[in-house]
Amino acid sequence: MPATVYLVTGGARSGKSSYAQRLAESICPNPVYLATSKVWDDDFAGRVKKHQNERGDAWTTIEEPMTPSAHKEEFAGRAILVDCLTLWLTNYMMEEGVFTEPDKDKDATNNDGDATTCTTEASDRALEKIKAEFDALISQWNATFVFVTNEIGSGLHGESNASRKFVDSQGWFNQHVANKANMVVHMVAGQPNIIKDFAAEKRSPLKAPGSDELKERQVLDKFLSSRDLTMDSKGYFLVKLDHEKGIIRASYHSCIVNDKGEVCDIHGNKLSCHGNNRPEPMKTFEARTAKELTVQIFERWEHAAELVSVGHAAYIGRESQKAEQCLFAGEFYQQD
């Protein structure tokens, strides 16, 4: 199974990089920034520095102009922002001799047939090589890639043969990536336009339960909600919805008591009380979906192994699913 792939495209200053960065940050707490560019001059160095300052300490930066698939071990379980495909393709074009460093375009003044043929062959080789490397990169199932590219074909017609071949190759490469992408976003004046979305899941339709079956399930759910549950001696969870923010909020409340008889955290520090005389929660989690909530609690919370029991896991699993359904439906949620 290949990786999940997002493609963000648009013209210069269309908001591509900002949107792609927000997307990566919204789905991953420790994203990777894969820089494909080479720094050619002071102006470009300034742009690189600006983007670095806009990214926080949670980001890991990897500079790789040619073969990012060599870094697969660092990509596992993370979101990778690849910025951008245009500069990545430029590196392959230079490698194949289509053109050299900026301001040294050898082909720009060559219009004879031999030069044109050589440029065409070189650009074809570059395109095939980068497509193969892209396919190798996204073969990793446990990674999510956010690619940024440019719609350079929407601009002026290239003056030189090399420039025209680059525009063509960029267009074909964009098509290749878009064909493999799960979602494609076209940025215009800072506004995202989704031009390709995730394909709908195709499943065999389930038989709709009859009225008797629905009533039986309702009675069963009521019975299971009213049964006695033994509270964990270390603490408990409270789950609420914030419809205004569109989130599920789960708070862990400690039942641990220190030598002074005070409710405390795992380190023995007293927890202060709020308005209703209940100690403040030891930890509060906020998530947009049930899956995000359970990942935060059971995979990312440093005290999960010490405080969360199997009973907690089963309970939070059930409650988070119910809370998500109520959140999406705009309905009232009542915790069991």
GROMACS .gro file of C-alpha atoms in nm, residues 15-327:
model
  313
   15GLY     CA    1  -0.008   3.075  -0.070
   16LYS     CA    2   0.109   2.724  -0.159
   17SER     CA    3   0.383   2.684   0.101
   18SER     CA    4   0.182   2.838   0.386
   19TYR     CA    5  -0.117   2.614   0.317
   20ALA     CA    6   0.102   2.304   0.286
   21GLN     CA    7   0.279   2.386   0.613
   22ARG     CA    8  -0.049   2.430   0.799
   23LEU     CA    9  -0.176   2.103   0.654
   24ALA     CA   10   0.132   1.910   0.767
   25GLU     CA   11   0.121   2.067   1.114
   26SER     CA   12  -0.250   1.990   1.152
   27ILE     CA   13  -0.201   1.616   1.106
   28CYS     CA   14   0.140   1.552   1.265
   29PRO     CA   15   0.302   1.682   1.587
   30ASN     CA   16   0.656   1.633   1.454
   31PRO     CA   17   0.652   1.689   1.076
   32VAL     CA   18   0.952   1.671   0.842
   33TYR     CA   19   1.051   1.951   0.607
   34LEU     CA   20   1.223   1.803   0.302
   35ALA     CA   21   1.414   2.080   0.128
   36THR     CA   22   1.491   1.996  -0.234
   37SER     CA   23   1.653   2.328  -0.326
   38LYS     CA   24   2.012   2.438  -0.361
   39VAL     CA   25   2.088   2.792  -0.243
   40TRP     CA   26   2.213   2.986  -0.545
   41ASP     CA   27   2.220   3.349  -0.428
   42ASP     CA   28   2.156   3.585  -0.135
   43ASP     CA   29   1.795   3.648  -0.235
   44PHE     CA   30   1.712   3.278  -0.231
   45ALA     CA   31   1.905   3.234   0.095
   46GLY     CA   32   1.678   3.500   0.244
   47ARG     CA   33   1.369   3.311   0.134
   48VAL     CA   34   1.503   2.990   0.287
   49LYS     CA   35   1.573   3.167   0.615
   50LYS     CA   36   1.222   3.317   0.621
   51HIS     CA   37   1.059   2.977   0.579
   52GLN     CA   38   1.284   2.828   0.849
   53ASN     CA   39   1.180   3.099   1.094
   54GLU     CA   40   0.813   3.032   1.022
   55ARG     CA   41   0.854   2.668   1.121
   56GLY     CA   42   0.875   2.582   1.490
   57ASP     CA   43   1.106   2.355   1.683
   58ALA     CA   44   0.873   2.059   1.623
   59TRP     CA   45   0.996   2.039   1.263
   60THR     CA   46   1.284   1.823   1.142
   61THR     CA   47   1.460   1.961   0.834
   62ILE     CA   48   1.625   1.730   0.582
   63GLU     CA   49   1.810   1.873   0.283
   64GLU     CA   50   1.807   1.631  -0.010
   65PRO     CA   51   1.829   1.760  -0.369
   66MET     CA   52   1.811   1.427  -0.550
   67THR     CA   53   1.711   1.105  -0.370
   68PRO     CA   54   1.477   1.167  -0.072
   69SER     CA   55   1.378   0.799  -0.069
   70ALA     CA   56   1.714   0.735   0.098
   71HIS     CA   57   1.567   0.887   0.417
   72LYS     CA   58   1.270   0.651   0.451
   73GLU     CA   59   1.355   0.550   0.807
   74GLU     CA   60   1.313   0.910   0.922
   75PHE     CA   61   0.975   0.940   0.747
   76ALA     CA   62   0.797   0.649   0.919
   77GLY     CA   63   0.479   0.757   1.094
   78ARG     CA   64   0.526   1.126   1.008
   79ALA     CA   65   0.401   1.392   0.768
   80ILE     CA   66   0.666   1.509   0.520
   81LEU     CA   67   0.640   1.847   0.350
   82VAL     CA   68   0.833   1.838   0.020
   83ASP     CA   69   0.896   2.193  -0.099
   84CYS     CA   70   0.911   2.191  -0.388
   85LEU     CA   71   0.879   1.969  -0.695
   86THR     CA   72   0.995   2.249  -0.927
   87LEU     CA   73   1.333   2.286  -0.758
   88TRP     CA   74   1.363   1.910  -0.729
   89LEU     CA   75   1.310   1.878  -1.105
   90THR     CA   76   1.563   2.158  -1.163
   91ASN     CA   77   1.830   1.949  -0.991
   92TYR     CA   78   1.763   1.657  -1.226
   93MET     CA   79   1.766   1.886  -1.529
   94MET     CA   80   2.104   2.020  -1.425
   95GLU     CA   81   2.233   1.670  -1.357
   96GLU     CA   82   2.142   1.570  -1.713
   97GLY     CA   83   2.292   1.888  -1.861
   98VAL     CA   84   1.971   2.052  -1.983
   99PHE     CA   85   2.105   2.371  -1.828
  100THR     CA   86   2.363   2.465  -1.570
  101GLU     CA   87   2.359   2.705  -1.279
  102PRO     CA   88   2.133   3.011  -1.298
  103ASP     CA   89   2.271   3.285  -1.529
  104LYS     CA   90   2.485   3.023  -1.710
  105ASP     CA   91   2.217   2.866  -1.931
  106LYS     CA   92   2.428   2.727  -2.212
  107ASP     CA   93   2.127   2.629  -2.419
  108ALA     CA   94   1.962   2.970  -2.409
  109THR     CA   95   2.162   3.094  -2.706
  110ASN     CA   96   2.178   2.769  -2.896
  111ASN     CA   97   1.905   2.725  -3.156
  112ASP     CA   98   2.068   2.477  -3.392
  113GLY     CA   99   1.921   2.134  -3.448
  114ASP     CA  100   2.189   1.937  -3.263
  115ALA     CA  101   2.153   2.147  -2.949
  116THR     CA  102   1.775   2.114  -2.961
  117THR     CA  103   1.797   1.737  -2.996
  118CYS     CA  104   2.045   1.709  -2.706
  119THR     CA  105   1.827   1.926  -2.483
  120THR     CA  106   1.518   1.719  -2.563
  121GLU     CA  107   1.695   1.391  -2.486
  122ALA     CA  108   1.844   1.527  -2.165
  123SER     CA  109   1.510   1.663  -2.041
  124ASP     CA  110   1.341   1.331  -2.120
  125ARG     CA  111   1.605   1.147  -1.914
  126ALA     CA  112   1.564   1.388  -1.625
  127LEU     CA  113   1.186   1.348  -1.626
  128GLU     CA  114   1.198   0.968  -1.628
  129LYS     CA  115   1.454   0.960  -1.348
  130ILE     CA  116   1.263   1.194  -1.118
  131LYS     CA  117   0.937   1.009  -1.180
  132ALA     CA  118   1.108   0.683  -1.081
  133GLU     CA  119   1.248   0.844  -0.765
  134PHE     CA  120   0.906   0.988  -0.680
  135ASP     CA  121   0.745   0.644  -0.718
  136ALA     CA  122   1.011   0.495  -0.490
  137LEU     CA  123   0.954   0.768  -0.233
  138ILE     CA  124   0.577   0.720  -0.201
  139SER     CA  125   0.599   0.341  -0.187
  140GLN     CA  126   0.636   0.376   0.191
  141TRP     CA  127   0.293   0.295   0.336
  142ASN     CA  128   0.344   0.447   0.682
  143ALA     CA  129   0.413   0.806   0.576
  144THR     CA  130   0.209   1.103   0.458
  145PHE     CA  131   0.358   1.336   0.195
  146VAL     CA  132   0.256   1.693   0.120
  147PHE     CA  133   0.413   1.803  -0.209
  148VAL     CA  134   0.430   2.166  -0.323
  149THR     CA  135   0.465   2.248  -0.691
  150ASN     CA  136   0.429   2.539  -0.934
  151GLU     CA  137   0.198   2.598  -1.230
  152ILE     CA  138   0.475   2.750  -1.439
  153GLY     CA  139   0.296   2.657  -1.763
  154SER     CA  140   0.044   2.930  -1.689
  155GLY     CA  141   0.307   3.201  -1.744
  156LEU     CA  142   0.496   3.338  -2.043
  157HIS     CA  143   0.628   3.122  -2.323
  158GLY     CA  144   0.991   3.026  -2.261
  159GLU     CA  145   1.252   3.211  -2.472
  160SER     CA  146   1.503   2.927  -2.497
  161ASN     CA  147   1.461   2.565  -2.592
  162ALA     CA  148   1.583   2.457  -2.248
  163SER     CA  149   1.324   2.678  -2.078
  164ARG     CA  150   1.044   2.540  -2.293
  165LYS     CA  151   1.153   2.182  -2.223
  166PHE     CA  152   1.159   2.257  -1.851
  167VAL     CA  153   0.804   2.394  -1.859
  168ASP     CA  154   0.688   2.085  -2.049
  169SER     CA  155   0.866   1.849  -1.809
  170GLN     CA  156   0.723   2.029  -1.506
  171GLY     CA  157   0.374   1.995  -1.648
  172TRP     CA  158   0.418   1.623  -1.714
  173PHE     CA  159   0.572   1.569  -1.371
  174ASN     CA  160   0.283   1.754  -1.206
  175GLN     CA  161   0.040   1.529  -1.391
  176HIS     CA  162   0.229   1.220  -1.277
  177VAL     CA  163   0.219   1.331  -0.912
  178ALA     CA  164  -0.146   1.442  -0.931
  179ASN     CA  165  -0.241   1.105  -1.076
  180LYS     CA  166  -0.088   0.930  -0.772
  181ALA     CA  167  -0.214   1.185  -0.517
  182ASN     CA  168  -0.511   1.124  -0.290
  183MET     CA  169  -0.596   1.494  -0.288
  184VAL     CA  170  -0.491   1.789  -0.509
  185VAL     CA  171  -0.533   2.150  -0.396
  186HIS     CA  172  -0.501   2.445  -0.635
  187MET     CA  173  -0.411   2.771  -0.457
  188VAL     CA  174  -0.535   3.102  -0.602
  189ALA     CA  175  -0.477   3.431  -0.414
  190GLY     CA  176  -0.433   3.240  -0.089
  191GLN     CA  177  -0.757   3.044  -0.131
  192PRO     CA  178  -0.750   2.663  -0.154
  193ASN     CA  179  -0.956   2.493  -0.422
  194ILE     CA  180  -0.979   2.115  -0.397
  195ILE     CA  181  -0.968   1.982  -0.752
  196LYS     CA  182  -0.921   1.616  -0.656
  197ASP     CA  183  -1.045   1.458  -0.336
  198PHE     CA  184  -1.016   1.121  -0.168
  199ALA     CA  185  -1.208   0.852  -0.350
  200ALA     CA  186  -1.519   0.736  -0.171
  201GLU     CA  187  -1.481   0.399  -0.002
  202LYS     CA  188  -1.665   0.126  -0.190
  203ARG     CA  189  -1.826  -0.122   0.043
  204SER     CA  190  -2.119  -0.355   0.010
  205PRO     CA  191  -2.424  -0.186   0.162
  206LEU     CA  192  -2.536  -0.329   0.493
  207LYS     CA  193  -2.889  -0.452   0.542
  208ALA     CA  194  -3.084  -0.188   0.732
  209PRO     CA  195  -3.204  -0.321   1.069
  210GLY     CA  196  -3.577  -0.349   1.121
  211SER     CA  197  -3.771  -0.161   1.389
  212ASP     CA  198  -3.762  -0.461   1.627
  213GLU     CA  199  -3.386  -0.492   1.589
  214LEU     CA  200  -3.336  -0.120   1.647
  215LYS     CA  201  -3.543  -0.134   1.964
  216GLU     CA  202  -3.349  -0.436   2.085
  217ARG     CA  203  -3.019  -0.253   2.028
  218GLN     CA  204  -3.152   0.052   2.209
  219VAL     CA  205  -3.247  -0.158   2.511
  220LEU     CA  206  -2.908  -0.332   2.505
  221ASP     CA  207  -2.723  -0.001   2.492
  222LYS     CA  208  -2.928   0.132   2.784
  223PHE     CA  209  -2.854  -0.181   2.987
  224LEU     CA  210  -2.480  -0.161   2.921
  225SER     CA  211  -2.477   0.211   3.009
  226SER     CA  212  -2.641   0.147   3.348
  227ARG     CA  213  -2.423  -0.140   3.469
  228ASP     CA  214  -2.177  -0.098   3.757
  229LEU     CA  215  -1.819  -0.016   3.665
  230THR     CA  216  -1.530  -0.038   3.906
  231MET     CA  217  -1.343   0.292   3.905
  232ASP     CA  218  -0.969   0.270   3.864
  233SER     CA  219  -0.794   0.358   4.188
  234LYS     CA  220  -0.549   0.590   4.010
  235GLY     CA  221  -0.797   0.812   3.829
  236TYR     CA  222  -1.076   0.855   3.576
  237PHE     CA  223  -1.164   1.033   3.251
  238LEU     CA  224  -1.431   1.293   3.183
  239VAL     CA  225  -1.532   1.344   2.821
  240LYS     CA  226  -1.710   1.652   2.686
  241LEU     CA  227  -1.781   1.816   2.351
  242ASP     CA  228  -1.703   2.170   2.248
  243HIS     CA  229  -1.936   2.222   1.952
  244GLU     CA  230  -1.815   2.579   1.901
  245LYS     CA  231  -1.453   2.471   1.851
  246GLY     CA  232  -1.551   2.138   1.694
  247ILE     CA  233  -1.344   1.925   1.933
  248ILE     CA  234  -1.372   1.635   2.176
  249ARG     CA  235  -1.217   1.719   2.514
  250ALA     CA  236  -1.110   1.443   2.754
  251SER     CA  237  -0.962   1.524   3.095
  252TYR     CA  238  -0.785   1.279   3.326
  253HIS     CA  239  -0.860   1.334   3.694
  254SER     CA  240  -0.627   1.185   3.952
  255CYS     CA  241  -0.741   0.977   4.250
  256ILE     CA  242  -0.386   0.948   4.380
  257VAL     CA  243  -0.342   1.079   4.736
  258ASN     CA  244  -0.009   1.185   4.888
  259ASP     CA  245   0.110   1.146   5.249
  260LYS     CA  246  -0.081   1.459   5.347
  261GLY     CA  247  -0.409   1.326   5.216
  262GLU     CA  248  -0.404   1.564   4.919
  263VAL     CA  249  -0.509   1.467   4.568
  264CYS     CA  250  -0.187   1.483   4.366
  265ASP     CA  251  -0.029   1.405   4.030
  266ILE     CA  252   0.194   1.110   3.958
  267HIS     CA  253   0.492   1.289   4.115
  268GLY     CA  254   0.311   1.363   4.443
  269ASN     CA  255   0.246   1.731   4.368
  270LYS     CA  256  -0.085   1.863   4.504
  271LEU     CA  257  -0.343   1.946   4.239
  272SER     CA  258  -0.519   2.279   4.299
  273CYS     CA  259  -0.899   2.297   4.305
  274HIS     CA  260  -1.120   2.498   4.072
  275GLY     CA  261  -1.466   2.648   4.117
  276ASN     CA  262  -1.663   2.331   4.201
  277ASN     CA  263  -1.405   2.222   4.459
  278ARG     CA  264  -1.282   1.941   4.236
  279PRO     CA  265  -0.903   1.921   4.180
  280GLU     CA  266  -0.781   2.038   3.843
  281PRO     CA  267  -0.733   1.757   3.588
  282MET     CA  268  -0.388   1.609   3.566
  283LYS     CA  269  -0.403   1.621   3.188
  284THR     CA  270  -0.649   1.749   2.927
  285PHE     CA  271  -0.664   1.624   2.569
  286GLU     CA  272  -0.835   1.798   2.276
  287ALA     CA  273  -0.897   1.624   1.944
  288ARG     CA  274  -1.103   1.659   1.629
  289THR     CA  275  -1.178   1.287   1.589
  290ALA     CA  276  -1.204   0.975   1.803
  291LYS     CA  277  -0.891   0.833   1.645
  292GLU     CA  278  -0.689   1.148   1.717
  293LEU     CA  279  -0.805   1.143   2.080
  294THR     CA  280  -0.710   0.780   2.141
  295VAL     CA  281  -0.370   0.833   1.977
  296GLN     CA  282  -0.303   1.131   2.203
  297ILE     CA  283  -0.395   0.936   2.517
  298PHE     CA  284  -0.258   0.591   2.452
  299GLU     CA  285   0.038   0.658   2.222
  300ARG     CA  286   0.167   1.009   2.298
  301TRP     CA  287   0.095   1.066   2.668
  302GLU     CA  288   0.413   0.997   2.862
  303HIS     CA  289   0.220   0.863   3.164
  304ALA     CA  290  -0.021   0.638   2.975
  305ALA     CA  291   0.160   0.315   3.065
  306GLU     CA  292   0.156   0.406   3.436
  307LEU     CA  293  -0.198   0.539   3.468
  308VAL     CA  294  -0.420   0.399   3.192
  309SER     CA  295  -0.563   0.052   3.237
  310VAL     CA  296  -0.718  -0.189   2.988
  311GLY     CA  297  -1.057  -0.087   3.124
  312HIS     CA  298  -0.975   0.276   3.053
  313ALA     CA  299  -0.875   0.190   2.698
  314ALA     CA  300  -1.199   0.005   2.629
  315TYR     CA  301  -1.407   0.280   2.789
  316ILE     CA  302  -1.236   0.569   2.609
  317GLY     CA  303  -1.259   0.378   2.282
  318ARG     CA  304  -1.638   0.350   2.318
  319GLU     CA  305  -1.693   0.703   2.448
  320SER     CA  306  -1.473   0.872   2.190
  321GLN     CA  307  -1.664   0.704   1.907
  322LYS     CA  308  -1.998   0.808   2.055
  323ALA     CA  309  -1.869   1.162   2.114
  324GLU     CA  310  -1.745   1.189   1.756
  325GLN     CA  311  -2.083   1.082   1.619
  326CYS     CA  312  -2.259   1.344   1.830
  327LEU     CA  313  -2.004   1.610   1.733
   0.00000   0.00000   0.00000
